[in-house]
Amino acid sequence: MLADVYKLSLQPLGDPRGCLTRLFCEQELRVLLGSRHIMQINHSQTRQHGSVRGLHFQQPPHAEVKIITCLRGVVFDVAVDIRAGSPTFLQWVGVELSAKNGAMILIPEGCAHGFQTLSDDAELLYLHTAPYAPESEGGLHYADPRLDISWPLPLADISPRDQNHALLSAGFSGIAV
């Protein structure tokens, strides 16, 4: 894992009728969130397996912590460290999130996020510690050779916005968070 990136596990409580799963508890996550609070919750749905979304981030002063879980289907979720001076700068980690495995990933400020769907009709739920600020949005190219991300499937259905993110230059020094 990268520094400050955490894979979290959900604990469903079930009986023959079904189950209840707590998706978020501020008290339990306080050690990871510090004084930050969840400010926005988003839901995404991606139809085609192999689709790639990302790699997105918000620059300070709107940098955010994201907590992501998969509600339906399966995705390969990726975090890339773009924190200036970080010992894991430009390294990435990928985890499989699925409705079945109940995993979540916590991605800190200063990391870019993206994912590839491994199934059709994948749905993600995102918790954000900052509201979306278009003027602070940034992105990395999903196929940047400096990152060398090992996407599990052939790449499919990538938005024009994500296709047009520039490749990292040799002088990219990251963002300060």
mmCIF file of C-alpha atoms in Angstrom:
data_model
loop_
_atom_site.group_PDB
_atom_site.id
_atom_site.type_symbol
_atom_site.label_atom_id
_atom_site.label_comp_id
_atom_site.label_asym_id
_atom_site.label_seq_id
_atom_site.Cartn_x
_atom_site.Cartn_y
_atom_site.Cartn_z
ATOM 1 C CA MET A 1 0.000 0.000 0.000
ATOM 2 C CA LEU A 2 0.958 3.627 -0.343
ATOM 3 C CA ALA A 3 1.420 5.801 2.719
ATOM 4 C CA ASP A 4 -1.980 6.892 4.070
ATOM 5 C CA VAL A 5 -3.944 4.697 1.608
ATOM 6 C CA TYR A 6 -6.003 2.132 3.489
ATOM 7 C CA LYS A 7 -8.069 -0.846 2.462
ATOM 8 C CA LEU A 8 -11.026 -1.021 4.823
ATOM 9 C CA SER A 9 -13.389 -3.925 5.359
ATOM 10 C CA LEU A 10 -17.120 -3.687 5.828
ATOM 11 C CA GLN A 11 -18.711 -5.896 8.482
ATOM 12 C CA PRO A 12 -22.159 -7.006 7.274
ATOM 13 C CA LEU A 13 -24.495 -8.299 9.973
ATOM 14 C CA GLY A 14 -26.832 -10.857 8.531
ATOM 15 C CA ASP A 15 -29.517 -13.364 9.211
ATOM 16 C CA PRO A 16 -31.765 -15.442 6.928
ATOM 17 C CA ARG A 17 -33.664 -12.289 5.882
ATOM 18 C CA GLY A 18 -30.596 -10.468 4.542
ATOM 19 C CA CYS A 19 -28.047 -8.129 6.047
ATOM 20 C CA LEU A 20 -27.243 -4.638 7.292
ATOM 21 C CA THR A 21 -23.886 -3.039 6.497
ATOM 22 C CA ARG A 22 -22.639 0.159 8.101
ATOM 23 C CA LEU A 23 -20.970 2.099 5.278
ATOM 24 C CA PHE A 24 -19.672 4.993 7.355
ATOM 25 C CA CYS A 25 -19.142 5.843 11.013
ATOM 26 C CA GLU A 26 -17.324 9.105 11.681
ATOM 27 C CA GLN A 27 -16.371 8.003 15.190
ATOM 28 C CA GLU A 28 -14.707 4.808 13.933
ATOM 29 C CA LEU A 29 -12.874 6.631 11.106
ATOM 30 C CA ARG A 30 -11.783 9.637 13.201
ATOM 31 C CA VAL A 31 -8.274 8.201 13.540
ATOM 32 C CA LEU A 32 -7.933 8.293 9.719
ATOM 33 C CA LEU A 33 -9.962 11.420 8.951
ATOM 34 C CA GLY A 34 -8.676 13.607 11.786
ATOM 35 C CA SER A 35 -10.685 16.827 11.872
ATOM 36 C CA ARG A 36 -12.069 16.322 8.347
ATOM 37 C CA HIS A 37 -15.758 15.593 7.797
ATOM 38 C CA ILE A 38 -17.635 13.986 4.938
ATOM 39 C CA MET A 39 -18.926 16.891 2.835
ATOM 40 C CA GLN A 40 -20.248 15.137 -0.283
ATOM 41 C CA ILE A 41 -21.449 11.672 -1.275
ATOM 42 C CA ASN A 42 -21.469 10.573 -4.925
ATOM 43 C CA HIS A 43 -22.700 7.488 -6.732
ATOM 44 C CA SER A 44 -21.402 6.362 -10.131
ATOM 45 C CA GLN A 45 -22.587 3.686 -12.508
ATOM 46 C CA THR A 46 -20.470 2.350 -15.365
ATOM 47 C CA ARG A 47 -22.117 0.075 -17.893
ATOM 48 C CA GLN A 48 -19.312 -1.683 -19.802
ATOM 49 C CA HIS A 49 -16.601 -3.908 -18.337
ATOM 50 C CA GLY A 50 -13.100 -2.714 -19.205
ATOM 51 C CA SER A 51 -14.112 0.952 -18.903
ATOM 52 C CA VAL A 52 -11.562 3.213 -17.246
ATOM 53 C CA ARG A 53 -12.458 6.357 -15.313
ATOM 54 C CA GLY A 54 -9.777 8.680 -13.996
ATOM 55 C CA LEU A 55 -7.196 9.391 -12.829
ATOM 56 C CA HIS A 56 -8.742 12.406 -11.052
ATOM 57 C CA PHE A 57 -7.787 14.615 -8.112
ATOM 58 C CA GLN A 58 -8.523 18.030 -6.627
ATOM 59 C CA GLN A 59 -5.683 20.439 -5.927
ATOM 60 C CA PRO A 60 -5.398 22.440 -2.709
ATOM 61 C CA PRO A 61 -7.192 24.222 -1.218
ATOM 62 C CA HIS A 62 -9.897 21.745 -2.305
ATOM 63 C CA ALA A 63 -7.855 18.559 -1.925
ATOM 64 C CA GLU A 64 -9.963 15.752 -0.520
ATOM 65 C CA VAL A 65 -9.904 12.396 1.173
ATOM 66 C CA LYS A 66 -12.076 9.857 -0.671
ATOM 67 C CA ILE A 67 -13.554 6.665 0.707
ATOM 68 C CA ILE A 68 -14.848 4.398 -2.052
ATOM 69 C CA THR A 69 -16.820 1.168 -2.019
ATOM 70 C CA CYS A 70 -18.446 -0.913 -4.723
ATOM 71 C CA LEU A 71 -22.186 -1.445 -4.406
ATOM 72 C CA ARG A 72 -22.635 -3.577 -7.523
ATOM 73 C CA GLY A 73 -20.249 -5.495 -9.753
ATOM 74 C CA VAL A 74 -16.448 -5.474 -9.536
ATOM 75 C CA VAL A 75 -13.815 -2.785 -10.139
ATOM 76 C CA PHE A 76 -10.036 -2.487 -10.000
ATOM 77 C CA ASP A 77 -9.592 0.714 -8.004
ATOM 78 C CA VAL A 78 -6.318 2.669 -8.255
ATOM 79 C CA ALA A 79 -4.665 5.381 -6.160
ATOM 80 C CA VAL A 80 -1.569 7.232 -7.423
ATOM 81 C CA ASP A 81 0.585 9.223 -5.008
ATOM 82 C CA ILE A 82 1.217 12.722 -6.417
ATOM 83 C CA ARG A 83 2.252 14.358 -3.113
ATOM 84 C CA ALA A 84 5.371 16.474 -3.539
ATOM 85 C CA GLY A 85 8.206 15.010 -1.479
ATOM 86 C CA SER A 86 6.375 11.764 -0.680
ATOM 87 C CA PRO A 87 8.573 8.640 -0.453
ATOM 88 C CA THR A 88 6.015 6.873 -2.668
ATOM 89 C CA PHE A 89 5.705 9.724 -5.221
ATOM 90 C CA LEU A 90 4.239 8.482 -8.549
ATOM 91 C CA GLN A 91 3.741 4.969 -7.192
ATOM 92 C CA TRP A 92 0.313 3.398 -7.428
ATOM 93 C CA VAL A 93 -1.692 0.744 -5.665
ATOM 94 C CA GLY A 94 -4.683 -1.162 -7.012
ATOM 95 C CA VAL A 95 -7.317 -3.065 -5.059
ATOM 96 C CA GLU A 96 -10.338 -5.026 -6.157
ATOM 97 C CA LEU A 97 -13.584 -3.642 -4.822
ATOM 98 C CA SER A 98 -16.788 -5.610 -5.239
ATOM 99 C CA ALA A 99 -20.235 -5.853 -3.789
ATOM 100 C CA LYS A 100 -19.262 -9.356 -2.691
ATOM 101 C CA ASN A 101 -15.922 -8.677 -0.944
ATOM 102 C CA GLY A 102 -17.166 -5.627 0.986
ATOM 103 C CA ALA A 103 -13.842 -3.807 0.649
ATOM 104 C CA MET A 104 -13.433 -0.032 0.751
ATOM 105 C CA ILE A 105 -10.414 2.099 -0.046
ATOM 106 C CA LEU A 106 -9.484 5.332 1.707
ATOM 107 C CA ILE A 107 -7.474 7.609 -0.587
ATOM 108 C CA PRO A 108 -5.784 10.604 1.058
ATOM 109 C CA GLU A 109 -5.400 14.160 -0.147
ATOM 110 C CA GLY A 110 -2.679 14.342 -2.765
ATOM 111 C CA CYS A 111 -3.505 11.086 -4.503
ATOM 112 C CA ALA A 112 -5.169 10.685 -7.872
ATOM 113 C CA HIS A 113 -7.982 8.140 -8.182
ATOM 114 C CA GLY A 114 -9.283 6.012 -11.013
ATOM 115 C CA PHE A 115 -10.750 2.613 -11.669
ATOM 116 C CA GLN A 116 -11.420 -0.013 -14.311
ATOM 117 C CA THR A 117 -14.660 -1.965 -14.323
ATOM 118 C CA LEU A 118 -14.157 -5.733 -14.255
ATOM 119 C CA SER A 119 -17.857 -6.399 -14.724
ATOM 120 C CA ASP A 120 -20.720 -4.787 -16.571
ATOM 121 C CA ASP A 121 -22.961 -2.435 -14.582
ATOM 122 C CA ALA A 122 -20.549 -1.561 -11.776
ATOM 123 C CA GLU A 123 -21.696 0.978 -9.182
ATOM 124 C CA LEU A 124 -19.482 2.885 -6.757
ATOM 125 C CA LEU A 125 -20.281 5.013 -3.734
ATOM 126 C CA TYR A 126 -17.821 7.805 -2.900
ATOM 127 C CA LEU A 127 -17.540 9.755 0.366
ATOM 128 C CA HIS A 128 -15.600 13.045 -0.006
ATOM 129 C CA THR A 129 -14.172 15.398 2.606
ATOM 130 C CA ALA A 130 -14.462 18.390 0.252
ATOM 131 C CA PRO A 131 -17.146 19.464 -2.208
ATOM 132 C CA TYR A 132 -16.327 19.264 -5.900
ATOM 133 C CA ALA A 133 -14.498 22.387 -7.108
ATOM 134 C CA PRO A 134 -14.094 22.374 -10.914
ATOM 135 C CA GLU A 135 -11.413 25.076 -10.784
ATOM 136 C CA SER A 136 -9.222 22.771 -8.641
ATOM 137 C CA GLU A 137 -9.712 19.611 -10.688
ATOM 138 C CA GLY A 138 -6.711 17.821 -12.120
ATOM 139 C CA GLY A 139 -6.056 14.575 -13.896
ATOM 140 C CA LEU A 140 -3.338 12.154 -14.893
ATOM 141 C CA HIS A 141 -3.369 10.134 -18.095
ATOM 142 C CA TYR A 142 -4.515 6.566 -17.385
ATOM 143 C CA ALA A 143 -1.849 5.136 -19.754
ATOM 144 C CA ASP A 144 1.083 7.334 -18.733
ATOM 145 C CA PRO A 145 4.270 5.275 -19.135
ATOM 146 C CA ARG A 146 5.794 6.929 -16.031
ATOM 147 C CA LEU A 147 2.986 5.411 -13.960
ATOM 148 C CA ASP A 148 2.899 2.059 -15.799
ATOM 149 C CA ILE A 149 -0.417 1.015 -14.273
ATOM 150 C CA SER A 150 -1.219 -2.653 -14.893
ATOM 151 C CA TRP A 151 -4.906 -2.436 -15.783
ATOM 152 C CA PRO A 152 -6.295 -6.000 -15.600
ATOM 153 C CA LEU A 153 -8.418 -5.873 -18.788
ATOM 154 C CA PRO A 154 -8.000 -4.328 -22.224
ATOM 155 C CA LEU A 155 -8.927 -0.647 -21.961
ATOM 156 C CA ALA A 156 -12.411 0.328 -23.154
ATOM 157 C CA ASP A 157 -14.880 3.210 -23.096
ATOM 158 C CA ILE A 158 -12.669 6.065 -21.893
ATOM 159 C CA SER A 159 -14.154 9.567 -21.844
ATOM 160 C CA PRO A 160 -12.694 12.280 -24.085
ATOM 161 C CA ARG A 161 -11.775 14.229 -20.935
ATOM 162 C CA ASP A 162 -9.725 11.333 -19.562
ATOM 163 C CA GLN A 163 -8.147 10.610 -22.969
ATOM 164 C CA ASN A 164 -6.951 14.215 -23.119
ATOM 165 C CA HIS A 165 -5.119 14.364 -19.797
ATOM 166 C CA ALA A 166 -1.492 15.176 -20.577
ATOM 167 C CA LEU A 167 1.312 12.735 -19.939
ATOM 168 C CA LEU A 168 3.512 13.561 -16.976
ATOM 169 C CA SER A 169 6.601 15.489 -17.883
ATOM 170 C CA ALA A 170 9.969 14.683 -16.399
ATOM 171 C CA GLY A 171 9.659 17.895 -14.369
ATOM 172 C CA PHE A 172 6.350 17.040 -12.646
ATOM 173 C CA SER A 173 7.063 17.562 -8.960
ATOM 174 C CA GLY A 174 3.629 16.822 -7.542
ATOM 175 C CA ILE A 175 1.222 18.866 -5.463
ATOM 176 C CA ALA A 176 1.696 20.216 -1.969
ATOM 177 C CA VAL A 177 -0.963 19.116 0.506
#
